[in-house]
mmCIF file of C-alpha atoms in Angstrom:
data_model
loop_
_atom_site.group_PDB
_atom_site.id
_atom_site.type_symbol
_atom_site.label_atom_id
_atom_site.label_comp_id
_atom_site.label_asym_id
_atom_site.label_seq_id
_atom_site.Cartn_x
_atom_site.Cartn_y
_atom_site.Cartn_z
ATOM 1 C CA MET A 1 -15.054 -11.021 21.522
ATOM 2 C CA ARG A 2 -13.597 -11.370 18.039
ATOM 3 C CA GLU A 3 -10.663 -13.798 18.033
ATOM 4 C CA TYR A 4 -8.003 -14.323 15.379
ATOM 5 C CA ALA A 5 -5.323 -16.988 14.982
ATOM 6 C CA ILE A 6 -2.128 -15.433 13.648
ATOM 7 C CA ALA A 7 0.860 -17.478 12.457
ATOM 8 C CA THR A 8 4.091 -15.568 13.025
ATOM 9 C CA ILE A 9 7.159 -16.468 10.954
ATOM 10 C CA PRO A 10 9.976 -14.156 12.106
ATOM 11 C CA ALA A 11 12.527 -15.951 9.865
ATOM 12 C CA ASP A 12 15.860 -14.216 9.207
ATOM 13 C CA GLY A 13 17.983 -11.202 10.085
ATOM 14 C CA ILE A 14 15.995 -8.409 11.715
ATOM 15 C CA GLY A 15 12.785 -10.370 11.141
ATOM 16 C CA PRO A 16 12.623 -11.701 14.724
ATOM 17 C CA GLU A 17 13.267 -8.196 16.121
ATOM 18 C CA VAL A 18 10.522 -6.447 14.182
ATOM 19 C CA ILE A 19 7.973 -9.255 14.477
ATOM 20 C CA ALA A 20 8.496 -9.243 18.254
ATOM 21 C CA ALA A 21 7.812 -5.508 18.211
ATOM 22 C CA GLY A 22 4.738 -6.018 16.034
ATOM 23 C CA THR A 23 3.207 -8.655 18.286
ATOM 24 C CA GLN A 24 3.773 -6.402 21.322
ATOM 25 C CA VAL A 25 1.913 -3.586 19.589
ATOM 26 C CA LEU A 26 -0.931 -5.877 18.554
ATOM 27 C CA GLU A 27 -1.226 -7.126 22.135
ATOM 28 C CA SER A 28 -1.418 -3.536 23.353
ATOM 29 C CA LEU A 29 -4.217 -2.867 20.848
ATOM 30 C CA GLN A 30 -5.972 -5.941 22.177
ATOM 31 C CA GLN A 31 -5.775 -4.524 25.704
ATOM 32 C CA ARG A 32 -6.885 -1.053 24.606
ATOM 33 C CA LEU A 33 -9.890 -2.175 22.574
ATOM 34 C CA GLY A 34 -11.062 -5.017 24.803
ATOM 35 C CA ASP A 35 -13.248 -6.707 22.188
ATOM 36 C CA VAL A 36 -10.597 -8.340 20.017
ATOM 37 C CA LYS A 37 -8.061 -11.064 20.822
ATOM 38 C CA PHE A 38 -5.070 -12.376 18.898
ATOM 39 C CA HIS A 39 -3.727 -15.886 19.322
ATOM 40 C CA PHE A 40 -0.140 -16.026 18.056
ATOM 41 C CA GLU A 41 1.720 -19.196 17.123
ATOM 42 C CA THR A 42 5.356 -18.821 16.085
ATOM 43 C CA PHE A 43 7.129 -21.007 13.515
ATOM 44 C CA ASP A 44 10.937 -21.170 13.440
ATOM 45 C CA TRP A 45 11.177 -21.615 9.680
ATOM 46 C CA GLY A 46 13.899 -19.798 7.767
ATOM 47 C CA SER A 47 17.629 -19.962 7.072
ATOM 48 C CA ALA A 48 18.567 -21.390 10.487
ATOM 49 C CA TYR A 49 15.964 -24.120 9.946
ATOM 50 C CA TYR A 50 17.466 -24.742 6.489
ATOM 51 C CA LYS A 51 20.973 -25.174 7.895
ATOM 52 C CA LYS A 52 19.628 -27.737 10.324
ATOM 53 C CA TYR A 53 17.187 -29.677 8.153
ATOM 54 C CA GLY A 54 18.079 -28.821 4.537
ATOM 55 C CA VAL A 55 14.704 -27.144 3.863
ATOM 56 C CA MET A 56 13.346 -23.702 4.708
ATOM 57 C CA MET A 57 10.106 -25.124 6.070
ATOM 58 C CA PRO A 58 8.687 -28.637 6.554
ATOM 59 C CA ALA A 59 6.900 -30.426 3.733
ATOM 60 C CA ASP A 60 3.541 -29.968 5.444
ATOM 61 C CA GLY A 61 4.150 -26.262 6.119
ATOM 62 C CA LEU A 62 1.334 -24.981 3.931
ATOM 63 C CA GLU A 63 -1.122 -27.463 5.395
ATOM 64 C CA THR A 64 -0.111 -26.277 8.876
ATOM 65 C CA LEU A 65 -0.718 -22.630 7.956
ATOM 66 C CA LYS A 66 -4.152 -23.176 6.401
ATOM 67 C CA LYS A 67 -5.951 -23.035 9.743
ATOM 68 C CA PHE A 68 -4.785 -19.489 10.535
ATOM 69 C CA ASP A 69 -6.624 -16.259 9.825
ATOM 70 C CA ALA A 70 -3.436 -14.480 8.729
ATOM 71 C CA ILE A 71 0.338 -14.882 8.530
ATOM 72 C CA TYR A 72 2.676 -12.254 10.028
ATOM 73 C CA PHE A 73 6.034 -12.646 8.282
ATOM 74 C CA GLY A 74 9.403 -11.077 9.142
ATOM 75 C CA ALA A 75 12.077 -11.314 6.458
ATOM 76 C CA VAL A 76 13.895 -14.011 4.531
ATOM 77 C CA GLY A 77 17.516 -14.133 3.409
ATOM 78 C CA ALA A 78 20.920 -14.925 4.898
ATOM 79 C CA PRO A 79 24.466 -14.164 3.719
ATOM 80 C CA ASP A 80 25.510 -17.816 3.863
ATOM 81 C CA VAL A 81 22.466 -19.272 2.056
ATOM 82 C CA PRO A 82 21.837 -18.538 -1.657
ATOM 83 C CA ASP A 83 19.023 -16.010 -2.112
ATOM 84 C CA HIS A 84 17.107 -18.192 -4.550
ATOM 85 C CA VAL A 85 17.091 -20.981 -1.965
ATOM 86 C CA THR A 86 15.666 -18.800 0.799
ATOM 87 C CA LEU A 87 13.084 -17.097 -1.407
ATOM 88 C CA TRP A 88 11.861 -20.197 -3.231
ATOM 89 C CA GLY A 89 12.036 -22.253 -0.059
ATOM 90 C CA LEU A 90 9.723 -20.145 2.104
ATOM 91 C CA ARG A 91 8.168 -16.899 0.946
ATOM 92 C CA LEU A 92 7.249 -17.770 -2.632
ATOM 93 C CA PRO A 93 5.778 -21.208 -1.792
ATOM 94 C CA ILE A 94 3.434 -19.473 0.655
ATOM 95 C CA CYS A 95 2.475 -16.713 -1.793
ATOM 96 C CA GLN A 96 1.943 -19.081 -4.698
ATOM 97 C CA GLY A 97 0.595 -22.003 -2.682
ATOM 98 C CA PHE A 98 -2.090 -19.801 -1.156
ATOM 99 C CA ASP A 99 -2.680 -17.897 -4.412
ATOM 100 C CA GLN A 100 -1.946 -14.563 -2.733
ATOM 101 C CA TYR A 101 -2.050 -12.919 -6.128
ATOM 102 C CA ALA A 102 -2.448 -9.310 -4.962
ATOM 103 C CA ASN A 103 0.669 -7.817 -3.386
ATOM 104 C CA VAL A 104 -0.387 -4.429 -2.019
ATOM 105 C CA ARG A 105 2.219 -1.853 -0.993
ATOM 106 C CA PRO A 106 0.990 1.526 0.270
ATOM 107 C CA THR A 107 3.493 4.364 0.328
ATOM 108 C CA ARG A 108 3.229 7.809 1.858
ATOM 109 C CA ILE A 109 5.458 10.191 3.738
ATOM 110 C CA LEU A 110 4.716 9.876 7.431
ATOM 111 C CA PRO A 111 4.832 12.933 9.731
ATOM 112 C CA GLY A 112 8.350 13.675 10.936
ATOM 113 C CA ILE A 113 10.027 11.759 8.113
ATOM 114 C CA THR A 114 11.797 13.646 5.344
ATOM 115 C CA SER A 115 11.681 12.472 1.746
ATOM 116 C CA PRO A 116 14.894 12.703 -0.281
ATOM 117 C CA LEU A 117 12.839 14.534 -2.894
ATOM 118 C CA ARG A 118 13.043 18.314 -2.780
ATOM 119 C CA ASN A 119 9.934 20.245 -1.759
ATOM 120 C CA VAL A 120 7.906 17.078 -1.167
ATOM 121 C CA GLY A 121 6.183 16.460 2.147
ATOM 122 C CA PRO A 122 3.269 14.555 3.686
ATOM 123 C CA GLY A 123 0.345 14.536 1.273
ATOM 124 C CA ASP A 124 2.486 15.015 -1.835
ATOM 125 C CA LEU A 125 3.341 11.336 -2.088
ATOM 126 C CA ASP A 126 0.435 9.024 -1.296
ATOM 127 C CA TRP A 127 0.434 5.913 -3.435
ATOM 128 C CA VAL A 128 -0.655 2.297 -3.393
ATOM 129 C CA ILE A 129 1.300 -0.064 -5.634
ATOM 130 C CA VAL A 130 -0.512 -3.255 -6.642
ATOM 131 C CA ARG A 131 1.864 -6.004 -7.730
ATOM 132 C CA GLU A 132 0.785 -9.133 -9.564
ATOM 133 C CA ASN A 133 2.080 -11.764 -7.167
ATOM 134 C CA SER A 134 1.464 -15.187 -8.686
ATOM 135 C CA GLU A 135 2.980 -15.379 -12.158
ATOM 136 C CA GLY A 136 4.805 -13.078 -14.580
ATOM 137 C CA GLU A 137 8.561 -12.876 -14.334
ATOM 138 C CA TYR A 138 8.588 -14.835 -11.042
ATOM 139 C CA ALA A 139 6.588 -17.789 -12.330
ATOM 140 C CA GLY A 140 9.609 -20.023 -11.841
ATOM 141 C CA HIS A 141 9.622 -21.464 -15.369
ATOM 142 C CA GLY A 142 12.849 -21.967 -17.257
ATOM 143 C CA GLY A 143 16.047 -23.876 -16.735
ATOM 144 C CA ARG A 144 19.743 -24.284 -17.415
ATOM 145 C CA ALA A 145 21.572 -26.601 -19.774
ATOM 146 C CA HIS A 146 25.216 -27.408 -20.563
ATOM 147 C CA ARG A 147 26.311 -26.166 -17.142
ATOM 148 C CA GLY A 148 29.913 -24.993 -16.989
ATOM 149 C CA LEU A 149 30.458 -25.224 -20.731
ATOM 150 C CA PRO A 150 30.947 -22.232 -23.054
ATOM 151 C CA GLU A 151 27.552 -22.937 -24.591
ATOM 152 C CA GLU A 152 25.757 -22.931 -21.206
ATOM 153 C CA VAL A 153 22.291 -21.438 -21.472
ATOM 154 C CA GLY A 154 19.829 -20.211 -18.862
ATOM 155 C CA THR A 155 16.216 -19.367 -19.596
ATOM 156 C CA GLU A 156 13.765 -17.473 -17.375
ATOM 157 C CA VAL A 157 10.291 -17.598 -18.848
ATOM 158 C CA ALA A 158 7.766 -14.950 -17.846
ATOM 159 C CA ILE A 159 4.227 -16.340 -17.822
ATOM 160 C CA PHE A 160 1.225 -14.057 -18.292
ATOM 161 C CA THR A 161 -2.262 -15.571 -18.350
ATOM 162 C CA ARG A 162 -5.485 -13.834 -19.219
ATOM 163 C CA ILE A 163 -7.054 -14.893 -15.929
ATOM 164 C CA GLY A 164 -4.009 -13.746 -13.957
ATOM 165 C CA VAL A 165 -3.775 -10.350 -15.603
ATOM 166 C CA THR A 166 -7.534 -9.771 -15.552
ATOM 167 C CA ARG A 167 -7.926 -10.488 -11.862
ATOM 168 C CA ILE A 168 -5.048 -8.247 -10.755
ATOM 169 C CA MET A 169 -6.242 -5.497 -13.074
ATOM 170 C CA ARG A 170 -9.764 -5.728 -11.678
ATOM 171 C CA TYR A 171 -8.376 -5.664 -8.130
ATOM 172 C CA ALA A 172 -6.352 -2.532 -8.934
ATOM 173 C CA PHE A 173 -9.298 -0.737 -10.548
ATOM 174 C CA LYS A 174 -11.496 -1.546 -7.538
ATOM 175 C CA LEU A 175 -8.822 -0.237 -5.186
ATOM 176 C CA ALA A 176 -8.431 2.939 -7.234
ATOM 177 C CA GLN A 177 -12.207 3.334 -7.229
ATOM 178 C CA SER A 178 -12.223 3.209 -3.409
ATOM 179 C CA ARG A 179 -9.646 5.994 -3.064
ATOM 180 C CA PRO A 180 -10.556 9.695 -3.232
ATOM 181 C CA ARG A 181 -8.717 10.495 -6.471
ATOM 182 C CA LYS A 182 -10.004 7.435 -8.395
ATOM 183 C CA LEU A 183 -6.802 7.416 -10.438
ATOM 184 C CA LEU A 184 -4.908 4.360 -11.708
ATOM 185 C CA THR A 185 -1.629 4.086 -13.612
ATOM 186 C CA VAL A 186 -0.920 0.831 -15.456
ATOM 187 C CA VAL A 187 2.794 0.098 -15.859
ATOM 188 C CA THR A 188 4.233 -2.190 -18.552
ATOM 189 C CA LYS A 189 7.124 -2.366 -21.014
ATOM 190 C CA SER A 190 5.012 -3.068 -24.052
ATOM 191 C CA ASN A 191 7.255 -1.253 -26.521
ATOM 192 C CA ALA A 192 10.014 -3.858 -26.076
ATOM 193 C CA GLN A 193 8.114 -6.845 -24.666
ATOM 194 C CA ARG A 194 5.536 -7.236 -27.373
ATOM 195 C CA HIS A 195 3.604 -10.291 -26.227
ATOM 196 C CA GLY A 196 2.779 -10.503 -22.524
ATOM 197 C CA MET A 197 3.094 -6.765 -21.976
ATOM 198 C CA VAL A 198 0.873 -5.912 -24.918
ATOM 199 C CA MET A 199 -1.692 -8.326 -23.490
ATOM 200 C CA TRP A 200 -1.457 -6.375 -20.202
ATOM 201 C CA ASP A 201 -2.285 -3.166 -22.061
ATOM 202 C CA GLU A 202 -5.190 -4.755 -23.886
ATOM 203 C CA ILE A 203 -6.697 -6.296 -20.759
ATOM 204 C CA ALA A 204 -6.307 -2.992 -18.881
ATOM 205 C CA ALA A 205 -8.406 -1.289 -21.556
ATOM 206 C CA GLU A 206 -11.030 -4.041 -21.334
ATOM 207 C CA VAL A 207 -11.304 -3.945 -17.544
ATOM 208 C CA ALA A 208 -11.360 -0.139 -17.536
ATOM 209 C CA GLN A 209 -14.775 -0.274 -19.205
ATOM 210 C CA GLU A 210 -16.176 -1.801 -16.001
ATOM 211 C CA PHE A 211 -14.994 1.246 -14.009
ATOM 212 C CA PRO A 212 -16.104 4.377 -15.882
ATOM 213 C CA ASP A 213 -15.546 6.522 -12.776
ATOM 214 C CA VAL A 214 -11.835 5.628 -12.597
ATOM 215 C CA THR A 215 -9.395 7.738 -14.578
ATOM 216 C CA TRP A 216 -6.475 5.678 -15.833
ATOM 217 C CA ASP A 217 -3.318 6.058 -17.846
ATOM 218 C CA LYS A 218 -0.387 3.845 -18.727
ATOM 219 C CA MET A 219 3.360 4.230 -18.465
ATOM 220 C CA LEU A 220 6.425 2.339 -19.613
ATOM 221 C CA VAL A 221 8.310 1.178 -16.546
ATOM 222 C CA ASP A 222 11.466 3.176 -17.292
ATOM 223 C CA ALA A 223 9.476 6.378 -17.751
ATOM 224 C CA MET A 224 7.585 5.527 -14.565
ATOM 225 C CA THR A 225 10.752 5.863 -12.486
ATOM 226 C CA VAL A 226 11.127 9.406 -13.809
ATOM 227 C CA ARG A 227 7.499 10.275 -13.076
ATOM 228 C CA MET A 228 7.711 8.872 -9.547
ATOM 229 C CA THR A 229 10.768 11.000 -8.871
ATOM 230 C CA LEU A 230 9.845 14.248 -10.592
ATOM 231 C CA LYS A 231 6.026 14.276 -10.435
ATOM 232 C CA PRO A 232 4.989 12.220 -7.390
ATOM 233 C CA GLN A 233 1.789 14.241 -6.977
ATOM 234 C CA SER A 234 0.560 12.952 -10.353
ATOM 235 C CA LEU A 235 0.253 9.365 -9.098
ATOM 236 C CA ASP A 236 -2.159 7.534 -6.813
ATOM 237 C CA THR A 237 -2.855 3.839 -7.444
ATOM 238 C CA ILE A 238 -0.346 1.889 -9.554
ATOM 239 C CA VAL A 239 -0.516 -1.637 -10.968
ATOM 240 C CA ALA A 240 2.386 -3.527 -12.503
ATOM 241 C CA THR A 241 3.825 -6.977 -13.105
ATOM 242 C CA ASN A 242 5.576 -9.060 -10.482
ATOM 243 C CA LEU A 243 9.075 -7.842 -11.389
ATOM 244 C CA HIS A 244 8.259 -4.252 -12.291
ATOM 245 C CA ALA A 245 6.201 -3.603 -9.161
ATOM 246 C CA ASP A 246 8.839 -5.288 -7.002
ATOM 247 C CA ILE A 247 11.408 -2.760 -8.226
ATOM 248 C CA LEU A 248 9.099 0.271 -8.271
ATOM 249 C CA SER A 249 7.870 -0.366 -4.731
ATOM 250 C CA ASP A 250 11.445 -0.313 -3.416
ATOM 251 C CA LEU A 251 11.922 3.025 -5.164
ATOM 252 C CA ALA A 252 8.648 4.205 -3.632
ATOM 253 C CA GLY A 253 9.785 3.213 -0.146
ATOM 254 C CA ALA A 254 13.060 5.065 -0.595
ATOM 255 C CA LEU A 255 11.272 8.175 -1.864
ATOM 256 C CA ALA A 256 9.052 8.079 1.225
ATOM 257 C CA GLY A 257 12.154 8.159 3.414
ATOM 258 C CA SER A 258 13.223 4.564 4.036
ATOM 259 C CA LEU A 259 12.408 0.951 3.269
ATOM 260 C CA GLY A 260 12.099 0.706 7.045
ATOM 261 C CA VAL A 261 8.648 2.296 6.861
ATOM 262 C CA ALA A 262 7.314 0.355 3.852
ATOM 263 C CA PRO A 263 4.668 -2.375 4.420
ATOM 264 C CA THR A 264 3.368 -5.208 2.264
ATOM 265 C CA ALA A 265 0.246 -7.340 2.131
ATOM 266 C CA ASN A 266 0.148 -10.570 0.126
ATOM 267 C CA ILE A 267 -3.576 -11.044 -0.301
ATOM 268 C CA ASP A 268 -5.846 -13.810 -1.489
ATOM 269 C CA PRO A 269 -8.831 -11.562 -2.317
ATOM 270 C CA GLU A 270 -11.160 -14.550 -2.481
ATOM 271 C CA ARG A 271 -10.186 -15.478 1.117
ATOM 272 C CA ARG A 272 -9.769 -19.180 0.334
ATOM 273 C CA PHE A 273 -6.467 -19.178 2.223
ATOM 274 C CA PRO A 274 -4.781 -16.990 4.843
ATOM 275 C CA SER A 275 -3.133 -13.843 3.521
ATOM 276 C CA MET A 276 0.414 -12.909 4.536
ATOM 277 C CA PHE A 277 1.662 -9.557 5.812
ATOM 278 C CA GLU A 278 5.319 -8.532 5.868
ATOM 279 C CA PRO A 279 7.535 -5.442 5.955
ATOM 280 C CA ILE A 280 9.294 -4.698 2.692
ATOM 281 C CA HIS A 281 12.819 -4.135 4.012
ATOM 282 C CA GLY A 282 14.291 -7.642 3.934
ATOM 283 C CA SER A 283 16.551 -9.326 6.456
ATOM 284 C CA ALA A 284 19.104 -6.457 6.753
ATOM 285 C CA PHE A 285 21.897 -8.528 8.267
ATOM 286 C CA ASP A 286 24.108 -5.425 8.465
ATOM 287 C CA ILE A 287 22.053 -4.164 11.418
ATOM 288 C CA THR A 288 20.814 -7.462 12.851
ATOM 289 C CA GLY A 289 21.181 -7.564 16.630
ATOM 290 C CA LYS A 290 22.028 -3.871 16.947
ATOM 291 C CA GLY A 291 18.574 -2.944 18.214
ATOM 292 C CA ILE A 292 18.077 -0.193 15.642
ATOM 293 C CA ALA A 293 15.791 -1.880 13.091
ATOM 294 C CA ASN A 294 12.870 0.335 12.169
ATOM 295 C CA PRO A 295 9.658 -1.381 13.333
ATOM 296 C CA VAL A 296 7.330 1.110 11.608
ATOM 297 C CA ALA A 297 6.997 -0.987 8.440
ATOM 298 C CA THR A 298 6.004 -3.948 10.584
ATOM 299 C CA PHE A 299 3.423 -1.847 12.453
ATOM 300 C CA TRP A 300 1.992 -0.532 9.171
ATOM 301 C CA THR A 301 1.921 -4.114 7.908
ATOM 302 C CA ALA A 302 -0.053 -5.051 11.037
ATOM 303 C CA ALA A 303 -2.506 -2.267 10.188
ATOM 304 C CA GLN A 304 -2.960 -3.805 6.741
ATOM 305 C CA MET A 305 -3.579 -7.163 8.402
ATOM 306 C CA LEU A 306 -6.182 -5.624 10.698
ATOM 307 C CA ASP A 307 -7.954 -4.042 7.729
ATOM 308 C CA HIS A 308 -8.010 -7.402 5.961
ATOM 309 C CA LEU A 309 -9.494 -9.020 9.066
ATOM 310 C CA GLY A 310 -12.229 -6.386 9.173
ATOM 311 C CA GLU A 311 -10.810 -4.542 12.191
ATOM 312 C CA ALA A 312 -10.838 -1.050 10.670
ATOM 313 C CA GLU A 313 -11.015 0.740 14.026
ATOM 314 C CA ALA A 314 -7.977 -1.099 15.363
ATOM 315 C CA SER A 315 -6.075 -0.428 12.134
ATOM 316 C CA ALA A 316 -6.866 3.287 12.227
ATOM 317 C CA ARG A 317 -5.885 3.546 15.908
ATOM 318 C CA LEU A 318 -2.573 1.832 15.205
ATOM 319 C CA MET A 319 -1.709 4.176 12.324
ATOM 320 C CA ARG A 320 -2.682 7.249 14.361
ATOM 321 C CA ALA A 321 -0.339 6.027 17.094
ATOM 322 C CA VAL A 322 2.483 5.449 14.603
ATOM 323 C CA GLU A 323 2.031 8.900 13.070
ATOM 324 C CA ARG A 324 2.035 10.538 16.499
ATOM 325 C CA VAL A 325 5.334 8.843 17.316
ATOM 326 C CA THR A 326 7.045 9.666 14.014
ATOM 327 C CA GLY A 327 5.668 13.205 14.158
ATOM 328 C CA ALA A 328 7.213 13.601 17.612
ATOM 329 C CA GLY A 329 10.612 12.757 16.158
ATOM 330 C CA ILE A 330 10.967 9.344 17.811
ATOM 331 C CA LEU A 331 12.756 7.771 14.879
ATOM 332 C CA THR A 332 15.331 5.066 14.199
ATOM 333 C CA PRO A 333 18.636 5.950 12.454
ATOM 334 C CA ASP A 334 17.468 4.974 8.950
ATOM 335 C CA VAL A 335 15.104 7.969 8.978
ATOM 336 C CA GLY A 336 17.452 10.381 10.718
ATOM 337 C CA GLY A 337 16.709 9.614 14.364
ATOM 338 C CA LYS A 338 18.560 8.075 17.286
ATOM 339 C CA ALA A 339 15.862 5.897 18.827
ATOM 340 C CA THR A 340 16.126 2.137 19.189
ATOM 341 C CA THR A 341 13.615 -0.449 18.041
ATOM 342 C CA LYS A 342 12.440 -0.867 21.627
ATOM 343 C CA GLU A 343 12.064 2.886 22.184
ATOM 344 C CA VAL A 344 9.924 3.341 19.065
ATOM 345 C CA THR A 345 7.836 0.314 20.037
ATOM 346 C CA ALA A 346 7.312 1.591 23.576
ATOM 347 C CA ALA A 347 6.305 5.010 22.268
ATOM 348 C CA VAL A 348 3.740 3.501 19.890
ATOM 349 C CA ILE A 349 2.308 1.378 22.716
ATOM 350 C CA ASP A 350 2.039 4.482 24.924
ATOM 351 C CA ALA A 351 0.270 6.313 22.102
ATOM 352 C CA ILE A 352 -2.187 3.446 21.603
ATOM 353 C CA HIS A 353 -3.193 3.720 25.256
ATOM 354 C CA SER A 354 -3.493 7.509 25.061
ATOM 355 C CA SER A 355 -7.012 8.809 25.630
ATOM 356 C CA ASN A 356 -7.008 10.972 22.484
ATOM 357 C CA ILE A 357 -5.817 8.415 19.943
#
């Protein structure tokens, strides 16, 4: 029996709804497979915790999480708490504190889901976006001076280090190498940002020499949005900075039909610390409590977690179950259906237990 300790942090908005659905599905996989067991421990950190204690998580939060094999995270953000407080109080301290420097966001059009792009269906859009997740534009350096005065100034300093860029570039090339097309696109803005972005380009060319079997090209981030929209078939694996990949991956999720189906893995490739897995969609307070949140992103995120834990069979079974359900038209409203969160979850659980999945 292979056993895994999973820390669940449902956090805000629809986070508790989708994480509850995800743990149910993982427990059904556990029953179906029989040789794997998940031990879940839930932490009530988030905006409600902040309103009560003045912090998003306790001071020893990272130390508490270190003992787990993985972290299953819901969403962070609340309308009555500033966004920078929620993000820098919970999600980013975990990502940076555990050096989860590879943010991996697969995107493809699932069966039964229609892309907003014309004449594009399953197989035409199959990407993995690799986002540098530890520095860059979200390094947190900068400050404000002369607050409230006409001469007030705010600085936001993007930090790019050779070690940081090299390791994410090497991770992206290895990932591209493992995929059938062996194709990588490096995204920067090196025409206008002539220091850090030019270094990105230079390091990409250096690392590329280690992977002669990978075909690679580079794009400016603004041109990349055009290519993603008009020529999705020309892309496969994509690597970009913290900010650029954050934006492009939201576009990718929308092009695949909905952010409700887009997963994320925050990975420490060296496995010194637990990695964290979360859906991309955010807290979505406009639909919180309505029972219509799309749990598919959370299920796909669980599949990423299973892959990271070495449970490839369980991951594949879960994604086959998800694709059977979406292909059967059991969809939440964000992707054109009428099903509830619970109905989609129940259908995926039924599919997991099916004899031909």
